[in-house]
Short mmCIF file of N, CA and C in Angstrom, two decimals:
data_model
loop_
_atom_site.label_atom_id
_atom_site.label_comp_id
_atom_site.label_asym_id
_atom_site.label_seq_id
_atom_site.Cartn_x
_atom_site.Cartn_y
_atom_site.Cartn_z
N MET C 296 -62.82 21.70 -26.24
CA MET C 296 -62.27 20.91 -27.21
C MET C 296 -61.82 19.37 -26.46
N LYS C 297 -62.07 18.38 -26.64
CA LYS C 297 -61.24 17.47 -25.70
C LYS C 297 -60.04 16.97 -26.70
N ASP C 298 -59.09 16.68 -25.85
CA ASP C 298 -57.59 16.18 -26.66
C ASP C 298 -57.77 14.88 -26.95
N ALA C 299 -58.03 14.56 -28.39
CA ALA C 299 -58.14 13.44 -28.63
C ALA C 299 -56.54 12.41 -28.75
N THR C 300 -56.73 11.37 -28.33
CA THR C 300 -55.48 10.57 -28.23
C THR C 300 -55.66 9.45 -29.19
N GLY C 301 -54.32 8.77 -29.24
CA GLY C 301 -54.30 7.97 -30.70
C GLY C 301 -53.95 8.48 -31.91
N PHE C 302 -53.76 7.43 -32.87
CA PHE C 302 -53.26 7.74 -34.22
C PHE C 302 -54.63 8.15 -35.52
N THR C 303 -54.16 9.02 -36.23
CA THR C 303 -55.24 9.48 -37.03
C THR C 303 -54.93 8.29 -38.32
N LEU C 304 -55.89 8.42 -39.30
CA LEU C 304 -55.99 7.19 -40.58
C LEU C 304 -55.00 7.49 -41.29
N ILE C 305 -54.67 8.85 -41.53
CA ILE C 305 -53.05 9.04 -42.42
C ILE C 305 -52.15 8.73 -41.81
N GLU C 306 -51.57 8.73 -39.90
CA GLU C 306 -50.93 7.95 -39.98
C GLU C 306 -50.54 6.46 -39.69
N LEU C 307 -52.01 6.11 -39.88
CA LEU C 307 -51.91 4.44 -39.65
C LEU C 307 -51.51 4.07 -41.08
N LEU C 308 -51.88 4.71 -42.28
CA LEU C 308 -51.75 4.10 -43.43
C LEU C 308 -50.14 4.70 -44.23
N VAL C 309 -49.73 5.05 -43.41
CA VAL C 309 -48.16 5.73 -43.99
C VAL C 309 -47.38 4.32 -43.14
N VAL C 310 -47.43 4.22 -41.89
CA VAL C 310 -47.17 3.14 -41.26
C VAL C 310 -47.06 1.73 -42.12
N ILE C 311 -48.75 1.43 -42.44
CA ILE C 311 -48.79 0.38 -43.03
C ILE C 311 -48.03 0.30 -44.52
N ALA C 312 -47.93 1.32 -45.16
CA ALA C 312 -47.18 1.55 -46.37
C ALA C 312 -45.64 1.19 -46.24
N ILE C 313 -45.31 1.83 -45.00
CA ILE C 313 -43.74 1.55 -45.21
C ILE C 313 -43.40 0.50 -44.37
N ILE C 314 -44.27 -0.47 -43.94
CA ILE C 314 -44.04 -1.96 -43.67
C ILE C 314 -44.30 -2.74 -44.78
N GLY C 315 -45.26 -2.47 -46.03
CA GLY C 315 -45.26 -3.08 -47.03
C GLY C 315 -44.02 -3.33 -47.83
N ILE C 316 -43.23 -1.99 -47.94
CA ILE C 316 -41.98 -1.66 -48.76
C ILE C 316 -41.05 -2.39 -48.20
N LEU C 317 -40.87 -2.20 -46.98
CA LEU C 317 -40.05 -3.28 -46.08
C LEU C 317 -40.33 -4.77 -46.36
N SER C 318 -41.41 -5.11 -46.07
CA SER C 318 -41.60 -6.62 -46.46
C SER C 318 -41.14 -7.04 -48.02
N THR C 319 -41.41 -6.02 -48.64
CA THR C 319 -41.27 -6.47 -50.07
C THR C 319 -39.86 -6.86 -50.42
N VAL C 320 -38.91 -5.58 -49.75
CA VAL C 320 -37.62 -5.62 -49.93
C VAL C 320 -36.92 -6.89 -49.29
N VAL C 321 -37.84 -7.40 -48.23
CA VAL C 321 -36.93 -8.69 -47.56
C VAL C 321 -37.57 -10.07 -48.34
N LEU C 322 -38.23 -9.81 -48.69
CA LEU C 322 -38.73 -10.79 -49.78
C LEU C 322 -37.97 -10.97 -51.06
N ALA C 323 -37.63 -9.98 -51.66
CA ALA C 323 -37.17 -9.82 -52.67
C ALA C 323 -35.68 -10.38 -52.51
N SER C 324 -35.10 -10.18 -51.42
CA SER C 324 -33.83 -10.65 -50.78
C SER C 324 -33.77 -12.23 -50.46
N LEU C 325 -34.69 -12.61 -50.00
CA LEU C 325 -34.94 -14.18 -49.63
C LEU C 325 -35.12 -14.67 -50.80
N ASN C 326 -35.79 -14.72 -51.59
CA ASN C 326 -35.44 -15.33 -53.14
C ASN C 326 -34.26 -15.34 -53.63
N SER C 327 -33.68 -13.91 -53.49
CA SER C 327 -32.21 -14.27 -54.17
C SER C 327 -31.41 -15.16 -53.41
N ALA C 328 -31.32 -15.43 -52.10
CA ALA C 328 -30.68 -16.11 -51.45
C ALA C 328 -31.10 -17.79 -51.69
N ARG C 329 -32.28 -17.91 -52.14
CA ARG C 329 -32.64 -19.43 -51.73
C ARG C 329 -32.42 -19.86 -53.32
N SER C 330 -31.93 -18.85 -54.30
CA SER C 330 -31.54 -19.57 -55.57
C SER C 330 -30.10 -19.69 -55.31
N LYS C 331 -29.13 -19.07 -54.93
CA LYS C 331 -28.07 -18.86 -54.67
C LYS C 331 -27.65 -20.45 -54.04
N SER C 332 -28.71 -20.68 -52.71
CA SER C 332 -28.79 -21.80 -52.06
C SER C 332 -28.54 -22.96 -53.04
N ARG C 333 -29.97 -22.92 -53.85
CA ARG C 333 -30.14 -24.15 -54.67
C ARG C 333 -28.63 -24.56 -55.66
N ASP C 334 -28.32 -23.33 -56.23
CA ASP C 334 -26.90 -23.50 -57.25
C ASP C 334 -25.86 -24.12 -56.28
N ALA C 335 -25.28 -23.69 -54.69
CA ALA C 335 -24.48 -24.27 -54.00
C ALA C 335 -24.89 -25.51 -53.84
N ARG C 336 -26.01 -26.42 -53.69
CA ARG C 336 -26.44 -27.53 -53.36
C ARG C 336 -26.10 -28.22 -54.47
N ARG C 337 -26.34 -27.61 -55.97
CA ARG C 337 -26.21 -28.74 -57.31
C ARG C 337 -24.65 -28.57 -57.40
N LEU C 338 -23.63 -27.68 -56.67
CA LEU C 338 -22.32 -28.04 -57.39
C LEU C 338 -21.66 -28.66 -55.79
N SER C 339 -22.39 -28.69 -54.99
CA SER C 339 -21.91 -29.85 -53.80
C SER C 339 -22.33 -31.18 -54.30
N ASP C 340 -23.40 -31.23 -54.92
CA ASP C 340 -23.66 -32.65 -55.30
C ASP C 340 -22.75 -32.94 -56.37
N LEU C 341 -22.59 -32.47 -57.27
CA LEU C 341 -21.56 -32.70 -58.34
C LEU C 341 -19.98 -33.15 -57.91
N LYS C 342 -19.83 -32.21 -56.85
CA LYS C 342 -18.45 -32.97 -56.23
C LYS C 342 -18.61 -33.87 -55.71
N GLN C 343 -19.78 -34.33 -54.91
CA GLN C 343 -19.90 -35.61 -54.36
C GLN C 343 -19.88 -36.53 -55.40
N PHE C 344 -20.50 -36.70 -56.40
CA PHE C 344 -20.13 -37.49 -57.71
C PHE C 344 -19.01 -37.51 -57.95
N GLN C 345 -18.46 -36.58 -58.36
CA GLN C 345 -16.98 -36.68 -58.62
C GLN C 345 -16.03 -37.75 -57.90
N LEU C 346 -16.26 -37.07 -56.25
CA LEU C 346 -15.57 -38.29 -55.19
C LEU C 346 -16.22 -39.79 -55.49
N ALA C 347 -17.07 -40.26 -55.69
CA ALA C 347 -17.97 -41.49 -55.58
C ALA C 347 -17.32 -41.74 -56.90
N LEU C 348 -17.09 -41.08 -58.07
CA LEU C 348 -16.75 -41.70 -59.34
C LEU C 348 -15.40 -41.98 -59.07
N ALA C 349 -14.62 -41.23 -58.61
CA ALA C 349 -13.19 -41.52 -58.48
C ALA C 349 -13.00 -42.91 -57.94
N LEU C 350 -13.84 -43.04 -56.75
CA LEU C 350 -13.44 -44.40 -55.96
C LEU C 350 -13.85 -45.47 -56.89
N TYR C 351 -14.90 -45.08 -57.64
CA TYR C 351 -15.23 -46.59 -58.24
C TYR C 351 -14.51 -46.61 -59.25
N TYR C 352 -13.74 -45.52 -60.26
CA TYR C 352 -12.85 -46.29 -61.22
C TYR C 352 -11.29 -46.40 -60.57
N ASP C 353 -10.92 -46.04 -59.08
CA ASP C 353 -10.10 -46.81 -58.72
C ASP C 353 -10.24 -48.20 -58.41
N THR C 354 -11.54 -48.88 -58.21
CA THR C 354 -11.84 -49.88 -58.17
C THR C 354 -11.75 -50.68 -59.57
N ASN C 355 -12.63 -50.02 -60.43
CA ASN C 355 -13.00 -50.97 -61.73
C ASN C 355 -11.98 -50.48 -62.80
N ARG C 356 -11.49 -49.48 -62.67
CA ARG C 356 -10.46 -48.99 -63.89
C ARG C 356 -11.47 -48.29 -64.92
N GLU C 357 -12.91 -48.11 -64.75
CA GLU C 357 -13.54 -47.35 -65.61
C GLU C 357 -14.73 -46.81 -65.09
N TYR C 358 -15.36 -46.33 -65.68
CA TYR C 358 -16.56 -45.47 -64.93
C TYR C 358 -17.99 -46.37 -65.32
N PRO C 359 -18.81 -46.01 -64.26
CA PRO C 359 -19.87 -46.94 -64.79
C PRO C 359 -20.63 -46.15 -65.50
N ASP C 360 -21.58 -46.91 -66.47
CA ASP C 360 -22.69 -46.38 -67.28
C ASP C 360 -23.79 -45.57 -66.73
N ALA C 361 -24.02 -45.99 -65.71
CA ALA C 361 -25.18 -45.38 -65.00
C ALA C 361 -24.48 -44.60 -63.52
N LEU C 362 -25.30 -43.74 -63.10
CA LEU C 362 -24.73 -43.31 -62.02
C LEU C 362 -25.56 -44.26 -60.74
N SER C 363 -26.73 -45.13 -61.10
CA SER C 363 -27.27 -45.68 -59.94
C SER C 363 -26.20 -46.79 -59.56
N LYS C 364 -25.18 -47.03 -59.95
CA LYS C 364 -23.99 -47.73 -59.84
C LYS C 364 -23.00 -47.53 -58.76
N ILE C 365 -23.45 -46.20 -58.66
CA ILE C 365 -22.13 -46.01 -57.45
C ILE C 365 -22.99 -45.77 -56.07
N ALA C 366 -24.24 -46.05 -56.02
CA ALA C 366 -24.99 -46.06 -54.79
C ALA C 366 -25.21 -47.60 -54.31
N PRO C 367 -25.66 -47.79 -53.33
CA PRO C 367 -25.65 -47.38 -51.90
C PRO C 367 -23.93 -47.64 -51.77
N GLY C 368 -23.15 -48.42 -52.34
CA GLY C 368 -21.88 -48.42 -52.04
C GLY C 368 -20.53 -47.23 -51.97
N LEU C 369 -20.67 -46.29 -53.09
CA LEU C 369 -19.84 -45.13 -53.15
C LEU C 369 -20.43 -44.04 -52.43
N ILE C 370 -21.94 -43.93 -52.33
CA ILE C 370 -22.44 -42.51 -52.00
C ILE C 370 -23.79 -43.37 -51.45
N ALA C 371 -24.05 -42.46 -50.65
CA ALA C 371 -25.54 -43.22 -49.80
C ALA C 371 -26.83 -43.41 -50.51
N SER C 372 -26.89 -42.47 -51.62
CA SER C 372 -27.79 -42.22 -52.51
C SER C 372 -27.97 -41.44 -53.44
N VAL C 373 -28.22 -41.29 -54.67
CA VAL C 373 -27.95 -40.53 -55.75
C VAL C 373 -29.14 -39.28 -55.78
N PRO C 374 -28.70 -38.20 -55.13
CA PRO C 374 -29.35 -37.25 -55.28
C PRO C 374 -30.00 -36.61 -56.39
N ASN C 375 -31.30 -35.88 -56.36
CA ASN C 375 -32.26 -35.39 -57.44
C ASN C 375 -31.55 -34.05 -57.58
N ASP C 376 -31.50 -33.17 -58.38
CA ASP C 376 -31.27 -31.54 -58.55
C ASP C 376 -32.68 -30.82 -57.51
N PRO C 377 -32.16 -29.83 -56.94
CA PRO C 377 -33.35 -29.40 -56.00
C PRO C 377 -34.66 -28.73 -56.80
N SER C 378 -34.23 -28.97 -57.96
CA SER C 378 -35.86 -28.68 -58.69
C SER C 378 -36.55 -30.11 -58.78
N GLY C 379 -35.97 -31.10 -58.37
CA GLY C 379 -36.81 -32.58 -58.59
C GLY C 379 -36.16 -33.07 -59.42
N GLN C 380 -35.47 -32.61 -60.50
CA GLN C 380 -35.06 -33.53 -61.96
C GLN C 380 -33.73 -34.13 -61.33
N PRO C 381 -33.56 -35.17 -62.03
CA PRO C 381 -32.32 -36.10 -61.86
C PRO C 381 -31.32 -34.91 -62.49
N TYR C 382 -30.19 -35.51 -61.89
CA TYR C 382 -28.74 -35.03 -62.98
C TYR C 382 -28.50 -35.49 -63.93
N LEU C 383 -28.23 -35.09 -64.78
CA LEU C 383 -27.73 -35.46 -66.18
C LEU C 383 -26.16 -36.36 -66.06
N TYR C 384 -26.05 -37.55 -66.65
CA TYR C 384 -25.04 -38.36 -66.55
C TYR C 384 -24.66 -39.13 -68.02
N SER C 385 -23.40 -38.96 -68.26
CA SER C 385 -23.26 -39.79 -69.41
C SER C 385 -21.68 -40.38 -69.16
N ALA C 386 -21.36 -41.77 -69.34
CA ALA C 386 -20.05 -42.40 -69.16
C ALA C 386 -19.59 -42.06 -71.15
N ILE C 387 -18.18 -41.81 -70.99
CA ILE C 387 -17.91 -41.23 -72.17
C ILE C 387 -16.23 -42.25 -72.63
N GLN C 388 -16.50 -42.71 -73.98
CA GLN C 388 -15.40 -43.04 -74.58
C GLN C 388 -14.41 -42.49 -74.87
N ALA C 389 -13.56 -42.80 -75.52
CA ALA C 389 -11.91 -42.21 -75.57
C ALA C 389 -12.40 -40.86 -76.62
N ASN C 390 -13.26 -40.97 -77.57
CA ASN C 390 -13.72 -40.13 -78.17
C ASN C 390 -14.48 -39.20 -78.31
N ASP C 391 -15.16 -38.96 -77.25
CA ASP C 391 -16.16 -38.71 -76.41
C ASP C 391 -17.82 -38.85 -76.87
N ALA C 392 -17.69 -40.25 -77.18
CA ALA C 392 -19.06 -40.81 -77.74
C ALA C 392 -19.70 -41.30 -76.42
N ALA C 393 -20.54 -41.39 -76.38
CA ALA C 393 -21.52 -42.11 -75.18
C ALA C 393 -21.05 -43.47 -75.08
N CYS C 394 -20.73 -43.70 -73.65
CA CYS C 394 -20.41 -45.33 -73.53
C CYS C 394 -21.93 -45.70 -72.36
N THR C 395 -22.28 -46.43 -73.61
CA THR C 395 -23.87 -47.24 -72.84
C THR C 395 -23.71 -48.29 -72.08
N ASN C 396 -22.60 -49.27 -72.52
CA ASN C 396 -22.80 -50.48 -71.69
C ASN C 396 -21.17 -50.64 -71.34
N GLU C 397 -20.69 -50.32 -70.20
CA GLU C 397 -19.49 -50.59 -69.42
C GLU C 397 -18.87 -51.98 -69.43
N ALA C 398 -19.58 -53.19 -70.02
CA ALA C 398 -19.40 -54.74 -69.92
C ALA C 398 -18.50 -54.51 -71.41
N THR C 399 -19.02 -54.09 -72.46
CA THR C 399 -18.59 -54.17 -73.82
C THR C 399 -17.76 -52.85 -74.29
N GLN C 400 -17.81 -51.92 -73.74
CA GLN C 400 -17.02 -50.19 -74.04
C GLN C 400 -16.33 -50.29 -73.15
N ASN C 401 -14.86 -49.08 -73.55
CA ASN C 401 -14.09 -48.64 -72.25
C ASN C 401 -14.69 -47.35 -72.01
N CYS C 402 -15.11 -47.14 -70.73
CA CYS C 402 -15.66 -46.17 -70.08
C CYS C 402 -14.84 -45.10 -69.71
N VAL C 403 -14.18 -44.13 -70.53
CA VAL C 403 -12.49 -43.50 -69.86
C VAL C 403 -12.92 -42.42 -69.25
N SER C 404 -14.23 -41.71 -69.30
CA SER C 404 -14.37 -40.60 -68.57
C SER C 404 -15.89 -40.31 -68.58
N TYR C 405 -16.38 -39.03 -68.16
CA TYR C 405 -17.51 -39.07 -67.91
C TYR C 405 -17.81 -37.45 -68.04
N VAL C 406 -19.13 -37.13 -67.83
CA VAL C 406 -19.66 -35.48 -67.85
C VAL C 406 -21.04 -35.90 -67.07
N ILE C 407 -21.20 -34.95 -66.01
CA ILE C 407 -22.28 -34.63 -64.99
C ILE C 407 -22.99 -33.09 -65.45
N GLY C 408 -24.02 -33.19 -65.66
CA GLY C 408 -24.84 -31.96 -65.75
C GLY C 408 -25.91 -31.85 -64.85
N ALA C 409 -25.88 -30.25 -64.50
CA ALA C 409 -26.44 -29.75 -63.35
C ALA C 409 -27.66 -28.81 -64.31
N THR C 410 -29.24 -29.33 -64.57
CA THR C 410 -29.74 -28.26 -65.36
C THR C 410 -30.66 -27.08 -64.63
N ASN C 411 -30.88 -26.31 -65.10
CA ASN C 411 -31.52 -25.16 -64.34
C ASN C 411 -30.64 -24.39 -63.29
N PHE C 412 -29.43 -24.26 -63.89
CA PHE C 412 -28.44 -23.27 -63.27
C PHE C 412 -28.95 -21.75 -63.04
N GLU C 413 -29.11 -21.04 -61.87
CA GLU C 413 -30.09 -20.17 -61.53
C GLU C 413 -29.07 -18.74 -61.65
N GLY C 414 -27.82 -18.91 -61.14
CA GLY C 414 -27.15 -17.75 -60.98
C GLY C 414 -25.97 -17.72 -62.49
N VAL C 415 -24.84 -17.27 -62.44
CA VAL C 415 -23.90 -17.33 -63.46
C VAL C 415 -23.35 -18.81 -63.77
N VAL C 416 -23.46 -19.25 -64.68
CA VAL C 416 -22.79 -20.90 -64.78
C VAL C 416 -21.50 -20.46 -65.05
N PRO C 417 -20.55 -21.37 -64.04
CA PRO C 417 -19.02 -21.17 -64.23
C PRO C 417 -18.64 -21.80 -65.63
N PRO C 418 -17.63 -21.08 -65.95
CA PRO C 418 -17.22 -21.96 -67.14
C PRO C 418 -17.06 -23.35 -67.18
N ASP C 419 -17.65 -23.71 -68.32
CA ASP C 419 -17.70 -24.95 -68.80
C ASP C 419 -17.85 -24.88 -70.48
N PRO C 420 -17.91 -26.40 -71.05
CA PRO C 420 -17.91 -26.74 -72.49
C PRO C 420 -19.62 -26.59 -72.77
N ASN C 421 -19.58 -25.46 -73.76
CA ASN C 421 -21.14 -25.24 -74.03
C ASN C 421 -21.41 -26.32 -75.13
N THR C 422 -21.18 -27.51 -75.17
CA THR C 422 -21.65 -28.16 -76.14
C THR C 422 -22.17 -30.01 -75.81
N THR C 423 -22.66 -30.37 -76.38
CA THR C 423 -23.11 -31.51 -76.18
C THR C 423 -21.87 -32.53 -76.03
N ILE C 424 -21.64 -33.28 -74.92
CA ILE C 424 -20.80 -34.35 -74.61
C ILE C 424 -21.60 -35.57 -73.85
N GLY C 425 -21.05 -36.54 -75.14
CA GLY C 425 -21.71 -37.97 -74.89
C GLY C 425 -23.38 -38.02 -75.31
N SER C 426 -23.89 -38.05 -74.02
CA SER C 426 -25.38 -37.85 -74.15
C SER C 426 -25.98 -36.57 -73.51
N VAL C 427 -25.34 -35.98 -72.74
CA VAL C 427 -25.52 -34.58 -72.30
C VAL C 427 -25.25 -33.24 -72.70
N PRO C 428 -26.40 -32.44 -72.89
CA PRO C 428 -26.19 -30.96 -73.50
C PRO C 428 -26.02 -30.47 -72.36
N CYS C 429 -24.61 -29.45 -72.59
CA CYS C 429 -23.97 -28.74 -71.69
C CYS C 429 -24.32 -27.13 -71.90
N ALA C 430 -25.04 -26.91 -73.09
CA ALA C 430 -25.17 -25.49 -73.17
C ALA C 430 -25.84 -25.03 -71.72
N ASN C 431 -26.05 -23.57 -71.60
CA ASN C 431 -26.39 -22.98 -70.73
C ASN C 431 -28.07 -22.99 -70.40
N PRO C 432 -28.58 -23.18 -69.53
CA PRO C 432 -28.24 -23.24 -68.40
C PRO C 432 -27.80 -24.31 -67.70
N THR C 433 -27.72 -25.29 -68.10
CA THR C 433 -26.70 -26.66 -67.52
C THR C 433 -25.22 -26.38 -67.51
N TYR C 434 -25.13 -27.00 -66.31
CA TYR C 434 -23.51 -26.68 -65.66
C TYR C 434 -22.99 -28.14 -65.95
N CYS C 435 -21.85 -28.59 -66.66
CA CYS C 435 -21.46 -29.76 -66.93
C CYS C 435 -20.21 -29.80 -66.23
N VAL C 436 -19.42 -31.00 -65.59
CA VAL C 436 -18.02 -31.11 -65.19
C VAL C 436 -17.83 -32.58 -65.61
N ARG C 437 -16.42 -32.23 -66.04
CA ARG C 437 -15.92 -33.56 -66.18
C ARG C 437 -14.64 -33.82 -65.03
N PRO C 438 -14.11 -35.30 -65.23
CA PRO C 438 -12.63 -35.20 -64.35
C PRO C 438 -11.62 -34.38 -64.53
#
């Protein structure tokens, strides 16, 4: 009998199965990391909005009735949520009603919402504020 060199079919199938299992584990962890990354970007965007809105308030003594009024002067551009949707924003009057026209209404506060929060939503008011529904999975911040 000749001594056969190489791998048997069974050995190759076992190696292929192990590689398949390992790649499944790696892909599952990548999806989790991507989800956390999108949530981190949402939180970062909200902080940028808060800083720009604080600067706007310092200058105008009220908040804008639309996020577009802070760009390009106070923020380079108004970013969208990582899912492609715009962030929710509402300027608010003293009674928590939506402030739709800063020229005729006193916009004393605001609420910004990030929809599609994928991880654990940090504590926030789970009610509608102004025109922004803050129930989970939407995360809302106020000044």
